[in-house]
């Protein structure tokens, strides 16, 4: 982010942002809005000024929007900030956890993720009323075997339903990219953060081990029954929503609901747990039913997507290993050819 956009965070005034929301409201948009910011709480003073203004505007408009954003894990340390976000109808926050391995976090200088227990921080944010999704990465230098399993275990223990999980990529002109290029470890100069992309540099442990662990972890994270149970536990500890925004059910949303009820409640092995969990969520708070069903629905994407991840990562790994084998063979044959010329 520093390389791309500079070191000084730029913020909009509350008046600017509320004017944008006012325009969306005039255009008759109702529903979710992603407050795009790599770290929404990067400037806590300014964000609190915004939220205090936004709180009144949202109440006046009867909460037409719900907000999603990205934040660092140290959000958990600021109870006032979390309360303000919930009062403004922020419902989801994406946390860049990266890895539960402290040595890898120290290597990437993500010290805010090591100051407190990551699990306790996630719990504090969820209990405040903000649903958590998380980003995880594999392939850091010095990473120990079993990293994929540790990521899956952490997500399971912390009851994080959705994990945006990928292998580390060295992006152009970053410090990591320059270091790896200097060390002669870059394989692909481009780099992207797709979940179906093999890492673009030579790691410090066998790449086939990393790829295998990544595929296994991704597969297990999105096992339908494990996902359903993880989602249920997440919502059972979620702070009760205070504001109920406008709701406009469409034919598409009704059709999606019927599809989920059929697949998860009747067809799959999740059928018994699905109805038991749904009833318990309803008993806890009826207002949780709609977001709970929505999060349950995401498995319909990841259930198929995990197969795509397995196929594409396996294919890329096979191509990479074949290229490496050819290069090794060429190096072995090179002295023989020199001798023949001599």
Short mmCIF file of C-alpha atoms in Angstrom, two decimals:
data_model
loop_
_atom_site.label_atom_id
_atom_site.label_comp_id
_atom_site.label_asym_id
_atom_site.label_seq_id
_atom_site.Cartn_x
_atom_site.Cartn_y
_atom_site.Cartn_z
CA UNK A 1 0.00 0.00 0.00
CA UNK A 2 2.83 2.41 0.88
CA UNK A 3 4.55 1.71 -2.47
CA UNK A 4 1.33 2.19 -4.44
CA UNK A 5 -0.28 5.10 -2.61
CA UNK A 6 2.35 6.71 -0.38
CA UNK A 7 2.82 6.86 3.37
CA UNK A 8 0.28 9.54 4.27
CA UNK A 9 -3.31 8.27 4.64
CA UNK A 10 -5.87 10.52 2.96
CA UNK A 11 -9.30 10.86 4.48
CA UNK A 12 -12.58 12.38 3.39
CA UNK A 13 -14.46 14.78 5.65
CA UNK A 14 -17.72 13.54 7.19
CA UNK A 15 -19.56 16.03 4.94
CA UNK A 16 -18.00 14.56 1.79
CA UNK A 17 -18.84 11.00 2.64
CA UNK A 18 -22.36 11.70 3.84
CA UNK A 19 -23.01 13.65 0.61
CA UNK A 20 -22.05 10.51 -1.33
CA UNK A 21 -24.40 8.39 0.80
CA UNK A 22 -27.15 10.95 0.34
CA UNK A 23 -26.80 10.61 -3.43
CA UNK A 24 -27.00 6.81 -3.23
CA UNK A 25 -30.12 7.20 -1.09
CA UNK A 26 -31.65 9.57 -3.67
CA UNK A 27 -30.92 6.99 -6.38
CA UNK A 28 -33.07 4.58 -4.35
CA UNK A 29 -30.26 2.20 -3.38
CA UNK A 30 -30.99 0.23 -0.22
CA UNK A 31 -28.79 -2.50 1.17
CA UNK A 32 -25.11 -3.22 1.64
CA UNK A 33 -22.27 -0.77 0.92
CA UNK A 34 -18.59 -1.66 1.05
CA UNK A 35 -16.67 1.19 2.69
CA UNK A 36 -13.51 0.62 0.67
CA UNK A 37 -10.41 1.30 2.72
CA UNK A 38 -7.39 -0.90 3.30
CA UNK A 39 -7.66 -0.02 6.99
CA UNK A 40 -10.82 1.86 7.94
CA UNK A 41 -9.42 2.60 11.42
CA UNK A 42 -6.00 3.77 10.20
CA UNK A 43 -6.84 7.27 11.44
CA UNK A 44 -8.97 6.66 14.54
CA UNK A 45 -9.53 10.33 15.29
CA UNK A 46 -10.98 11.05 11.86
CA UNK A 47 -13.01 7.87 11.65
CA UNK A 48 -14.68 8.61 14.99
CA UNK A 49 -15.57 12.11 13.75
CA UNK A 50 -17.14 10.49 10.69
CA UNK A 51 -19.06 7.87 12.65
CA UNK A 52 -20.53 10.41 15.07
CA UNK A 53 -21.92 12.35 12.10
CA UNK A 54 -22.99 9.22 10.24
CA UNK A 55 -24.83 7.89 13.30
CA UNK A 56 -27.35 10.74 13.19
CA UNK A 57 -27.79 10.57 9.41
CA UNK A 58 -28.44 6.81 9.49
CA UNK A 59 -31.03 7.17 12.26
CA UNK A 60 -32.78 9.99 10.39
CA UNK A 61 -32.97 7.86 7.22
CA UNK A 62 -34.09 4.78 9.19
CA UNK A 63 -30.92 2.79 8.47
CA UNK A 64 -31.20 2.32 4.69
CA UNK A 65 -27.68 0.86 4.40
CA UNK A 66 -25.48 -1.70 6.10
CA UNK A 67 -21.73 -1.30 5.83
CA UNK A 68 -18.80 -3.64 5.30
CA UNK A 69 -15.19 -2.54 5.61
CA UNK A 70 -11.60 -3.66 6.25
CA UNK A 71 -9.68 -3.03 9.47
CA UNK A 72 -6.63 -4.13 11.41
CA UNK A 73 -7.02 -6.58 14.28
CA UNK A 74 -6.28 -3.89 16.88
CA UNK A 75 -9.86 -2.71 16.33
CA UNK A 76 -10.59 -5.11 19.20
CA UNK A 77 -8.75 -2.77 21.59
CA UNK A 78 -11.10 0.17 21.01
CA UNK A 79 -14.54 -0.54 22.48
CA UNK A 80 -15.80 2.99 21.69
CA UNK A 81 -14.89 2.64 18.03
CA UNK A 82 -16.61 -0.74 17.72
CA UNK A 83 -19.72 0.63 19.42
CA UNK A 84 -19.85 3.59 17.02
CA UNK A 85 -19.47 1.28 14.03
CA UNK A 86 -22.33 -0.94 15.21
CA UNK A 87 -24.53 2.10 15.90
CA UNK A 88 -23.93 3.20 12.29
CA UNK A 89 -25.00 -0.25 11.06
CA UNK A 90 -21.56 -1.58 10.17
CA UNK A 91 -22.20 -5.31 10.08
CA UNK A 92 -19.07 -6.95 8.61
CA UNK A 93 -15.36 -6.28 8.98
CA UNK A 94 -12.59 -7.97 7.02
CA UNK A 95 -9.45 -8.61 9.09
CA UNK A 96 -6.07 -9.23 7.49
CA UNK A 97 -4.95 -11.88 9.98
CA UNK A 98 -2.54 -13.41 7.40
CA UNK A 99 -1.31 -16.28 9.60
CA UNK A 100 -1.55 -17.52 13.19
CA UNK A 101 2.27 -18.08 13.13
CA UNK A 102 3.88 -15.24 15.10
CA UNK A 103 7.30 -15.70 13.48
CA UNK A 104 5.80 -15.08 10.03
CA UNK A 105 3.88 -12.05 11.32
CA UNK A 106 7.10 -10.60 12.72
CA UNK A 107 8.83 -11.19 9.37
CA UNK A 108 6.12 -9.17 7.59
CA UNK A 109 6.27 -6.49 10.34
CA UNK A 110 2.58 -7.01 11.14
CA UNK A 111 3.20 -6.49 14.84
CA UNK A 112 -0.37 -5.35 15.55
CA UNK A 113 -1.37 -9.01 15.05
CA UNK A 114 1.06 -10.20 17.73
CA UNK A 115 0.32 -7.79 20.60
CA UNK A 116 -2.77 -9.65 21.78
CA UNK A 117 -4.21 -13.11 21.32
CA UNK A 118 -5.62 -13.24 17.79
CA UNK A 119 -8.44 -15.52 18.94
CA UNK A 120 -9.42 -13.18 21.77
CA UNK A 121 -9.32 -10.19 19.42
CA UNK A 122 -11.67 -11.90 16.96
CA UNK A 123 -14.02 -12.82 19.82
CA UNK A 124 -14.08 -9.21 21.08
CA UNK A 125 -14.99 -7.86 17.64
CA UNK A 126 -17.71 -10.46 17.06
CA UNK A 127 -19.20 -10.02 20.53
CA UNK A 128 -19.34 -6.26 19.88
CA UNK A 129 -21.74 -7.01 16.99
CA UNK A 130 -19.45 -7.09 13.95
CA UNK A 131 -19.29 -10.20 11.83
CA UNK A 132 -15.72 -11.14 10.92
CA UNK A 133 -14.27 -12.42 7.68
CA UNK A 134 -10.53 -12.94 7.52
CA UNK A 135 -7.62 -13.05 5.11
CA UNK A 136 -4.95 -15.76 5.43
CA UNK A 137 -1.73 -16.30 3.46
CA UNK A 138 0.67 -19.24 3.13
CA UNK A 139 4.25 -19.32 1.88
CA UNK A 140 6.19 -16.89 4.08
CA UNK A 141 9.95 -17.35 4.34
CA UNK A 142 10.86 -19.61 7.24
CA UNK A 143 7.32 -20.99 7.42
CA UNK A 144 7.21 -24.31 9.26
CA UNK A 145 5.47 -27.45 7.91
CA UNK A 146 1.77 -27.71 8.68
CA UNK A 147 1.00 -24.01 8.07
CA UNK A 148 -2.14 -24.85 6.09
CA UNK A 149 -3.53 -27.01 8.88
CA UNK A 150 -2.78 -24.28 11.43
CA UNK A 151 -4.74 -21.73 9.38
CA UNK A 152 -7.72 -24.10 9.11
CA UNK A 153 -7.54 -24.90 12.84
CA UNK A 154 -7.43 -21.22 13.76
CA UNK A 155 -10.45 -20.37 11.58
CA UNK A 156 -12.30 -23.33 13.10
CA UNK A 157 -11.42 -22.45 16.70
CA UNK A 158 -12.20 -18.74 16.22
CA UNK A 159 -15.45 -19.64 14.39
CA UNK A 160 -14.69 -17.47 11.35
CA UNK A 161 -17.04 -18.63 8.58
CA UNK A 162 -15.39 -16.98 5.56
CA UNK A 163 -11.64 -17.06 5.01
CA UNK A 164 -10.07 -15.41 1.97
CA UNK A 165 -7.16 -17.84 1.73
CA UNK A 166 -4.31 -17.60 -0.80
CA UNK A 167 -0.63 -18.26 -1.35
CA UNK A 168 1.83 -15.40 -0.93
CA UNK A 169 2.51 -13.34 -4.04
CA UNK A 170 5.38 -10.88 -4.47
CA UNK A 171 3.74 -7.85 -6.07
CA UNK A 172 5.83 -5.58 -8.36
CA UNK A 173 8.02 -2.93 -6.74
CA UNK A 174 7.24 -3.97 -3.16
CA UNK A 175 10.09 -4.57 -0.68
CA UNK A 176 9.42 -8.32 -0.89
CA UNK A 177 9.57 -8.25 -4.70
CA UNK A 178 12.91 -6.37 -4.72
CA UNK A 179 14.44 -8.71 -2.13
CA UNK A 180 13.38 -11.88 -3.94
CA UNK A 181 14.51 -10.50 -7.29
CA UNK A 182 17.92 -9.70 -5.80
CA UNK A 183 18.11 -13.26 -4.42
CA UNK A 184 17.19 -14.69 -7.84
CA UNK A 185 14.03 -16.30 -6.50
CA UNK A 186 11.38 -14.67 -8.70
CA UNK A 187 9.57 -17.06 -11.08
CA UNK A 188 6.80 -14.83 -12.41
CA UNK A 189 7.31 -11.07 -12.35
CA UNK A 190 3.59 -10.24 -12.46
CA UNK A 191 1.96 -11.67 -9.39
CA UNK A 192 -1.70 -11.57 -8.38
CA UNK A 193 -3.74 -12.49 -5.32
CA UNK A 194 -6.15 -14.99 -6.86
CA UNK A 195 -6.95 -18.00 -4.71
CA UNK A 196 -6.24 -20.23 -7.70
CA UNK A 197 -2.69 -18.95 -8.27
CA UNK A 198 0.52 -20.68 -7.29
CA UNK A 199 3.07 -18.42 -5.61
CA UNK A 200 5.31 -16.54 -8.05
CA UNK A 201 8.67 -17.10 -6.33
CA UNK A 202 10.77 -19.94 -4.96
CA UNK A 203 9.87 -20.41 -1.26
CA UNK A 204 12.19 -21.53 1.55
CA UNK A 205 10.48 -24.92 1.82
CA UNK A 206 9.35 -27.26 -0.97
CA UNK A 207 6.65 -25.61 -3.04
CA UNK A 208 4.88 -28.94 -3.51
CA UNK A 209 4.44 -29.18 0.30
CA UNK A 210 3.00 -25.66 0.46
CA UNK A 211 0.62 -26.36 -2.46
CA UNK A 212 -0.56 -29.65 -0.93
CA UNK A 213 -1.17 -28.05 2.48
CA UNK A 214 -2.97 -25.12 0.84
CA UNK A 215 -5.30 -27.39 -1.16
CA UNK A 216 -6.06 -29.56 1.90
CA UNK A 217 -6.75 -26.52 4.10
CA UNK A 218 -9.00 -24.90 1.49
CA UNK A 219 -10.88 -28.18 1.03
CA UNK A 220 -11.43 -28.63 4.76
CA UNK A 221 -12.42 -25.01 5.39
CA UNK A 222 -15.29 -25.39 2.94
CA UNK A 223 -16.56 -28.80 3.86
CA UNK A 224 -20.33 -28.10 4.03
CA UNK A 225 -20.86 -29.54 7.52
CA UNK A 226 -17.79 -27.85 9.03
CA UNK A 227 -18.76 -24.57 7.41
CA UNK A 228 -22.33 -24.80 8.71
CA UNK A 229 -21.16 -25.51 12.27
CA UNK A 230 -18.56 -22.71 12.15
CA UNK A 231 -21.18 -20.23 10.91
CA UNK A 232 -23.60 -21.30 13.64
CA UNK A 233 -21.01 -20.79 16.40
CA UNK A 234 -20.10 -17.40 14.92
CA UNK A 235 -23.69 -16.17 15.07
CA UNK A 236 -24.30 -17.60 18.53
CA UNK A 237 -21.61 -15.31 19.97
CA UNK A 238 -22.39 -12.33 17.69
CA UNK A 239 -23.60 -9.20 19.45
CA UNK A 240 -27.32 -8.67 18.86
CA UNK A 241 -28.03 -6.14 16.07
CA UNK A 242 -29.39 -2.83 17.35
CA UNK A 243 -30.66 -1.34 14.12
CA UNK A 244 -32.87 -3.03 11.57
CA UNK A 245 -32.58 -1.40 8.15
CA UNK A 246 -35.06 -1.42 5.32
CA UNK A 247 -35.64 -4.78 3.69
CA UNK A 248 -36.92 -5.28 0.14
CA UNK A 249 -37.10 -8.99 -0.69
CA UNK A 250 -36.87 -9.70 -4.41
CA UNK A 251 -37.81 -12.77 -6.42
CA UNK A 252 -34.09 -13.50 -6.78
CA UNK A 253 -33.57 -13.48 -3.00
CA UNK A 254 -36.64 -15.69 -2.44
CA UNK A 255 -35.41 -18.14 -5.09
CA UNK A 256 -31.95 -18.17 -3.48
CA UNK A 257 -33.51 -18.88 -0.08
CA UNK A 258 -35.52 -21.82 -1.47
CA UNK A 259 -32.36 -23.19 -3.11
CA UNK A 260 -30.47 -23.07 0.21
CA UNK A 261 -33.32 -24.68 2.12
CA UNK A 262 -33.45 -27.48 -0.47
CA UNK A 263 -29.72 -28.14 -0.77
CA UNK A 264 -28.61 -27.64 2.83
CA UNK A 265 -31.82 -28.59 4.59
CA UNK A 266 -32.85 -31.62 2.54
CA UNK A 267 -30.29 -32.92 0.02
CA UNK A 268 -26.92 -32.74 1.79
CA UNK A 269 -25.53 -34.38 4.92
CA UNK A 270 -26.06 -31.01 6.62
CA UNK A 271 -29.84 -31.53 6.69
CA UNK A 272 -30.31 -32.35 10.41
CA UNK A 273 -27.84 -29.75 11.69
CA UNK A 274 -29.21 -27.11 9.32
CA UNK A 275 -32.71 -27.13 10.83
CA UNK A 276 -31.52 -27.50 14.43
CA UNK A 277 -29.10 -24.59 14.07
CA UNK A 278 -31.65 -22.42 12.25
CA UNK A 279 -34.13 -22.91 15.09
CA UNK A 280 -31.51 -22.04 17.73
CA UNK A 281 -30.51 -18.89 15.85
CA UNK A 282 -34.19 -17.87 15.64
CA UNK A 283 -34.63 -18.49 19.37
CA UNK A 284 -31.60 -16.32 20.14
CA UNK A 285 -32.81 -13.39 18.03
CA UNK A 286 -35.12 -13.35 14.98
CA UNK A 287 -33.14 -10.41 13.54
CA UNK A 288 -30.16 -12.74 13.01
CA UNK A 289 -32.02 -15.08 10.66
CA UNK A 290 -31.54 -13.07 7.45
CA UNK A 291 -27.77 -12.50 7.79
CA UNK A 292 -27.33 -16.05 9.05
CA UNK A 293 -29.02 -17.51 5.96
CA UNK A 294 -26.93 -15.19 3.78
CA UNK A 295 -23.66 -16.43 5.27
CA UNK A 296 -24.86 -20.03 5.02
CA UNK A 297 -25.49 -19.40 1.33
CA UNK A 298 -21.83 -18.61 0.61
CA UNK A 299 -20.97 -22.30 0.85
CA UNK A 300 -22.86 -22.79 -2.43
CA UNK A 301 -20.00 -20.90 -4.10
CA UNK A 302 -17.10 -22.34 -2.13
CA UNK A 303 -18.38 -25.92 -2.28
CA UNK A 304 -17.67 -25.89 -6.04
CA UNK A 305 -14.84 -23.36 -5.93
CA UNK A 306 -12.65 -25.58 -3.73
CA UNK A 307 -12.61 -28.12 -6.57
CA UNK A 308 -11.48 -25.38 -8.97
CA UNK A 309 -8.74 -24.40 -6.51
CA UNK A 310 -7.55 -28.02 -6.31
CA UNK A 311 -7.52 -28.52 -10.08
CA UNK A 312 -5.82 -25.23 -11.01
CA UNK A 313 -3.18 -25.26 -8.27
CA UNK A 314 -2.36 -28.91 -9.07
CA UNK A 315 -2.02 -28.10 -12.78
CA UNK A 316 0.21 -25.08 -12.12
CA UNK A 317 2.36 -27.09 -9.71
CA UNK A 318 2.84 -29.90 -12.25
CA UNK A 319 3.82 -27.37 -14.93
CA UNK A 320 6.25 -25.64 -12.55
CA UNK A 321 7.90 -28.93 -11.47
CA UNK A 322 8.18 -30.05 -15.11
CA UNK A 323 9.92 -26.77 -16.01
CA UNK A 324 12.29 -27.15 -13.05
CA UNK A 325 13.11 -30.71 -14.10
CA UNK A 326 13.91 -29.59 -17.66
CA UNK A 327 16.15 -26.80 -16.39
CA UNK A 328 18.01 -29.21 -14.09
CA UNK A 329 18.44 -31.67 -16.95
CA UNK A 330 19.77 -28.91 -19.22
CA UNK A 331 22.36 -27.91 -16.61
CA UNK A 332 23.56 -31.51 -16.34
CA UNK A 333 23.89 -31.85 -20.12
CA UNK A 334 25.69 -28.54 -20.67
CA UNK A 335 29.25 -29.73 -19.72
CA UNK A 336 28.92 -32.77 -22.02
CA UNK A 337 28.17 -30.53 -25.02
CA UNK A 338 31.22 -28.34 -24.20
CA UNK A 339 33.48 -31.38 -24.17
CA UNK A 340 32.19 -32.52 -27.60
CA UNK A 341 32.92 -29.09 -29.11
CA UNK A 342 36.42 -29.16 -27.61
#
